Amino acid sequence: MQIYLDTANISHIREAAAWGILSGVTTNPSLLAKEDPNVDVKERIREIHSLVGGHLSVEVISTETDGMVREAHEILEWFPEATIKIPMIPTGLGAVKRLSDENIPTNVTLIFNPVQALAANNAGATYVSVFLGRIDDIGMSSSAILEEITGIWYTHNLESQIIAASIRTPLHIIESAKLGAHIATVPYNTLKQSLQHPLTDKGVQLFLDDYAKMQTEIAKLKG
Ligand code: G3P
């Protein structure tokens, strides 16, 4: 399962990219606004693109098919490898179909149930983003819904890649991997938290202390 960062924060992307585990970045209007409400979206996206090199999803804000397709073409002028993020609404499906006919990659976002995922796949989506945290927020089980979706996917050998999104906890990442999501897009803090373990830090410190002790002994022997 690939890991993307779900953010528009430049320093977080730079840091995670240096870890060598980042396959892409997903953004949305809320994430861009959170970093800077006055942000120049085009400039910020181009800056992110220069850091990532891999997948980068950029979301449209139109809600009509023609507007979404027009925006998609504008975004592709910013950088030609863009994946266009489209909301899971009927007009969005129409846009996905048209973009797919032009071989433009799309990521259908705000998916909460298997039929929405199936419809997005059938419209030609390259990626379908299932919002785990927001499913849990309404008292439903995100893992049960993701399991239904991946079950359908592997039964029918469907083409879209499943992105587990709205990830809030390390457990969401583990569930996504166990259930067969292709990608998890993870906020920086959750990713960092998932990579840390107190026994790892303790173990590193122990190795360093033992090495230092050994060097002291060697120095003593050499007189
Ligand atoms: O990838 C979707 C994500 O940005 C939404 O996350 O935590 O606002 O539900 P959240």
Tab-separated table of C-alpha atoms and ligand atoms in Angstrom:
chain	number	residue	atom	x	y	z
A	1	MET	CA	0.000	0.000	0.000
A	2	GLN	CA	1.433	3.361	-1.005
A	3	ILE	CA	1.476	6.306	1.366
A	4	TYR	CA	0.510	9.814	0.336
A	5	LEU	CA	0.581	12.896	2.528
A	6	ASP	CA	-2.778	14.668	2.902
A	7	THR	CA	-1.681	18.272	3.279
A	8	ALA	CA	-0.793	21.569	1.636
A	9	ASN	CA	1.953	22.338	4.177
A	10	ILE	CA	5.274	22.824	2.407
A	11	SER	CA	7.600	22.054	5.323
A	12	HIS	CA	5.667	18.881	6.189
A	13	ILE	CA	5.871	17.712	2.569
A	14	ARG	CA	9.582	18.536	2.403
A	15	GLU	CA	10.268	16.590	5.618
A	16	ALA	CA	8.198	13.524	4.660
A	17	ALA	CA	9.675	13.481	1.147
A	18	ALA	CA	13.149	13.279	2.714
A	19	TRP	CA	12.089	10.101	4.562
A	20	GLY	CA	11.838	8.441	1.138
A	21	ILE	CA	8.435	6.844	1.704
A	22	LEU	CA	6.175	9.367	0.047
A	23	SER	CA	4.440	8.309	-3.177
A	24	GLY	CA	2.259	11.389	-3.513
A	25	VAL	CA	0.300	14.243	-1.987
A	26	THR	CA	-3.427	14.974	-1.919
A	27	THR	CA	-4.780	18.466	-1.375
A	28	ASN	CA	-8.222	19.988	-1.110
A	29	PRO	CA	-9.561	23.545	-0.705
A	30	SER	CA	-9.848	23.136	3.100
A	31	LEU	CA	-6.215	22.027	3.422
A	32	LEU	CA	-5.029	24.945	1.260
A	33	ALA	CA	-7.107	27.450	3.262
A	34	LYS	CA	-5.839	25.999	6.561
A	35	GLU	CA	-2.243	26.807	5.606
A	36	ASP	CA	-2.986	30.345	4.397
A	37	PRO	CA	-6.421	31.786	3.587
A	38	ASN	CA	-4.758	34.239	1.154
A	39	VAL	CA	-2.673	31.587	-0.555
A	40	ASP	CA	-2.022	31.824	-4.282
A	41	VAL	CA	-3.352	28.339	-5.064
A	42	LYS	CA	-1.532	27.969	-8.372
A	43	GLU	CA	1.815	28.959	-6.840
A	44	ARG	CA	1.329	26.711	-3.788
A	45	ILE	CA	0.400	23.740	-5.982
A	46	ARG	CA	3.416	24.294	-8.230
A	47	GLU	CA	5.662	24.479	-5.169
A	48	ILE	CA	4.204	21.212	-3.828
A	49	HIS	CA	4.670	19.611	-7.242
A	50	SER	CA	8.352	20.580	-7.297
A	51	LEU	CA	8.839	18.807	-3.940
A	52	VAL	CA	6.817	15.661	-4.564
A	53	GLY	CA	7.697	14.437	-8.006
A	54	GLY	CA	5.010	11.717	-7.670
A	55	HIS	CA	1.228	11.818	-7.530
A	56	LEU	CA	-0.424	15.155	-6.764
A	57	SER	CA	-4.218	15.506	-6.606
A	58	VAL	CA	-5.660	18.997	-7.032
A	59	GLU	CA	-9.356	19.585	-6.404
A	60	VAL	CA	-11.743	21.605	-8.570
A	61	ILE	CA	-14.221	23.961	-6.932
A	62	SER	CA	-16.875	24.077	-9.655
A	63	THR	CA	-19.971	21.964	-9.109
A	64	GLU	CA	-21.088	21.847	-12.748
A	65	THR	CA	-19.627	19.411	-15.279
A	66	ASP	CA	-18.461	22.044	-17.778
A	67	GLY	CA	-16.849	24.124	-15.042
A	68	MET	CA	-15.032	21.099	-13.605
A	69	VAL	CA	-13.665	20.110	-16.998
A	70	ARG	CA	-12.591	23.714	-17.681
A	71	GLU	CA	-10.833	23.903	-14.292
A	72	ALA	CA	-9.152	20.562	-14.921
A	73	HIS	CA	-7.585	21.932	-18.089
A	74	GLU	CA	-6.409	25.043	-16.206
A	75	ILE	CA	-4.778	22.877	-13.525
A	76	LEU	CA	-3.064	20.794	-16.205
A	77	GLU	CA	-1.448	24.010	-17.463
A	78	TRP	CA	0.126	24.434	-14.001
A	79	PHE	CA	1.715	20.991	-14.337
A	80	PRO	CA	0.750	18.334	-16.873
A	81	GLU	CA	0.914	15.295	-14.521
A	82	ALA	CA	-1.890	16.610	-12.263
A	83	THR	CA	-4.565	14.249	-11.023
A	84	ILE	CA	-7.859	16.136	-10.954
A	85	LYS	CA	-9.886	15.696	-7.794
A	86	ILE	CA	-13.621	15.735	-8.436
A	87	PRO	CA	-16.434	15.535	-5.846
A	88	MET	CA	-18.705	12.464	-5.885
A	89	ILE	CA	-21.802	14.252	-7.170
A	90	PRO	CA	-23.728	13.421	-10.361
A	91	THR	CA	-22.233	16.360	-12.297
A	92	GLY	CA	-18.827	15.224	-11.031
A	93	LEU	CA	-19.339	11.781	-12.530
A	94	GLY	CA	-20.078	13.454	-15.865
A	95	ALA	CA	-16.802	15.377	-15.587
A	96	VAL	CA	-14.888	12.203	-14.683
A	97	LYS	CA	-16.280	10.474	-17.770
A	98	ARG	CA	-15.242	13.354	-20.032
A	99	LEU	CA	-11.784	13.655	-18.480
A	100	SER	CA	-11.309	9.899	-18.628
A	101	ASP	CA	-12.160	9.980	-22.350
A	102	GLU	CA	-9.293	12.482	-22.672
A	103	ASN	CA	-6.974	10.190	-20.642
A	104	ILE	CA	-6.788	12.741	-17.818
A	105	PRO	CA	-6.379	11.068	-14.398
A	106	THR	CA	-9.087	11.769	-11.821
A	107	ASN	CA	-9.513	11.185	-8.111
A	108	VAL	CA	-13.168	11.055	-7.036
A	109	THR	CA	-13.418	12.397	-3.520
A	110	LEU	CA	-15.999	12.370	-0.700
A	111	ILE	CA	-16.957	8.704	-1.124
A	112	PHE	CA	-18.857	7.181	1.796
A	113	ASN	CA	-20.446	4.004	0.440
A	114	PRO	CA	-19.783	1.158	-2.010
A	115	VAL	CA	-22.264	2.320	-4.658
A	116	GLN	CA	-20.618	5.731	-4.845
A	117	ALA	CA	-17.255	3.988	-5.246
A	118	LEU	CA	-18.624	1.692	-7.956
A	119	ALA	CA	-20.209	4.614	-9.848
A	120	ALA	CA	-16.933	6.552	-9.756
A	121	ASN	CA	-15.061	3.511	-11.062
A	122	ASN	CA	-17.601	3.044	-13.849
A	123	ALA	CA	-17.317	6.708	-14.867
A	124	GLY	CA	-13.603	6.073	-15.392
A	125	ALA	CA	-12.026	7.406	-12.174
A	126	THR	CA	-8.341	6.627	-11.768
A	127	TYR	CA	-8.695	6.857	-7.969
A	128	VAL	CA	-11.646	6.664	-5.563
A	129	SER	CA	-11.171	8.320	-2.159
A	130	VAL	CA	-13.082	6.753	0.725
A	131	PHE	CA	-13.364	9.066	3.773
A	132	LEU	CA	-12.776	6.812	6.783
A	133	GLY	CA	-12.678	9.369	9.600
A	134	ARG	CA	-15.864	11.087	8.497
A	135	ILE	CA	-17.651	7.702	8.331
A	136	ASP	CA	-16.630	7.038	11.940
A	137	ASP	CA	-17.787	10.582	12.833
A	138	ILE	CA	-21.387	9.649	11.990
A	139	GLY	CA	-21.262	6.484	14.106
A	140	MET	CA	-20.734	4.037	11.263
A	141	SER	CA	-17.829	1.629	10.905
A	142	SER	CA	-15.269	2.838	8.361
A	143	SER	CA	-13.546	-0.539	8.337
A	144	ALA	CA	-16.837	-2.361	7.573
A	145	ILE	CA	-17.535	-0.001	4.666
A	146	LEU	CA	-13.965	-0.193	3.355
A	147	GLU	CA	-14.170	-3.987	3.571
A	148	GLU	CA	-17.367	-3.955	1.469
A	149	ILE	CA	-15.685	-1.741	-1.112
A	150	THR	CA	-12.461	-3.745	-1.346
A	151	GLY	CA	-14.536	-6.971	-1.465
A	152	ILE	CA	-16.423	-5.654	-4.488
A	153	TRP	CA	-13.164	-4.451	-6.040
A	154	TYR	CA	-11.368	-7.757	-5.812
A	155	THR	CA	-14.472	-9.784	-6.807
A	156	HIS	CA	-14.886	-7.799	-10.019
A	157	ASN	CA	-11.263	-6.851	-10.591
A	158	LEU	CA	-12.168	-3.152	-10.855
A	159	GLU	CA	-9.659	-0.670	-12.214
A	160	SER	CA	-9.759	2.442	-10.012
A	161	GLN	CA	-7.188	2.575	-7.217
A	162	ILE	CA	-8.755	2.850	-3.774
A	163	ILE	CA	-7.406	5.700	-1.636
A	164	ALA	CA	-8.189	5.518	2.081
A	165	ALA	CA	-8.661	9.188	3.012
A	166	SER	CA	-9.797	11.184	6.035
A	167	ILE	CA	-7.292	9.131	8.004
A	168	ARG	CA	-7.177	10.237	11.635
A	169	THR	CA	-5.322	7.483	13.526
A	170	PRO	CA	-2.527	4.927	13.019
A	171	LEU	CA	-5.241	2.245	13.233
A	172	HIS	CA	-6.897	3.671	10.103
A	173	ILE	CA	-3.616	3.105	8.216
A	174	ILE	CA	-3.349	-0.493	9.453
A	175	GLU	CA	-7.008	-1.254	8.620
A	176	SER	CA	-6.569	0.248	5.145
A	177	ALA	CA	-3.540	-1.931	4.445
A	178	LYS	CA	-5.186	-5.092	5.864
A	179	LEU	CA	-8.347	-4.562	3.839
A	180	GLY	CA	-6.531	-3.977	0.549
A	181	ALA	CA	-6.701	-0.225	-0.087
A	182	HIS	CA	-4.057	0.633	-2.674
A	183	ILE	CA	-3.105	3.925	-1.046
A	184	ALA	CA	-3.596	5.685	2.282
A	185	THR	CA	-3.386	9.467	2.276
A	186	VAL	CA	-2.313	10.477	5.740
A	187	PRO	CA	-2.000	13.802	7.601
A	188	TYR	CA	1.580	14.621	8.652
A	189	ASN	CA	0.969	14.292	12.413
A	190	THR	CA	-0.711	10.893	12.070
A	191	LEU	CA	2.090	9.625	9.830
A	192	LYS	CA	4.770	10.847	12.210
A	193	GLN	CA	2.935	9.360	15.187
A	194	SER	CA	2.649	6.027	13.347
A	195	LEU	CA	6.378	5.890	12.640
A	196	GLN	CA	7.421	6.499	16.230
A	197	HIS	CA	7.684	3.902	18.988
A	198	PRO	CA	9.102	4.477	22.490
A	199	LEU	CA	10.959	1.142	22.363
A	200	THR	CA	12.619	2.182	19.094
A	201	ASP	CA	13.823	5.446	20.661
A	202	LYS	CA	14.896	3.610	23.829
A	203	GLY	CA	16.700	0.993	21.740
A	204	VAL	CA	18.583	3.619	19.712
A	205	GLN	CA	19.672	5.364	22.924
A	206	LEU	CA	20.846	2.032	24.391
A	207	PHE	CA	22.933	1.255	21.288
A	208	LEU	CA	24.503	4.726	21.430
A	209	ASP	CA	25.227	4.441	25.174
A	210	ASP	CA	26.781	0.980	24.770
A	211	TYR	CA	28.890	2.178	21.843
A	212	ALA	CA	30.090	5.157	23.865
A	213	LYS	CA	30.965	2.844	26.800
A	214	MET	CA	32.942	0.590	24.452
A	215	GLN	CA	34.879	3.577	23.085
A	216	THR	CA	35.699	4.655	26.653
A	217	GLU	CA	37.023	1.138	27.455
A	218	ILE	CA	39.133	1.086	24.258
A	219	ALA	CA	40.549	4.525	25.082
A	220	LYS	CA	41.430	3.327	28.618
A	221	LEU	CA	43.195	0.200	27.248
A	222	LYS	CA	45.219	2.317	24.832
A	223	GLY	CA	46.256	4.292	27.905
B	1	G3P	O1	-8.317	13.275	2.402
B	1	G3P	C1	-9.476	13.882	2.879
B	1	G3P	C2	-9.198	14.654	4.086
B	1	G3P	O2	-8.455	15.826	3.809
B	1	G3P	C3	-10.380	14.942	4.926
B	1	G3P	O3	-9.969	14.681	6.196
B	1	G3P	O4	-10.021	14.726	8.629
B	1	G3P	O5	-11.145	16.556	7.298
B	1	G3P	O6	-12.114	14.270	7.384
B	1	G3P	P1	-10.863	15.078	7.447
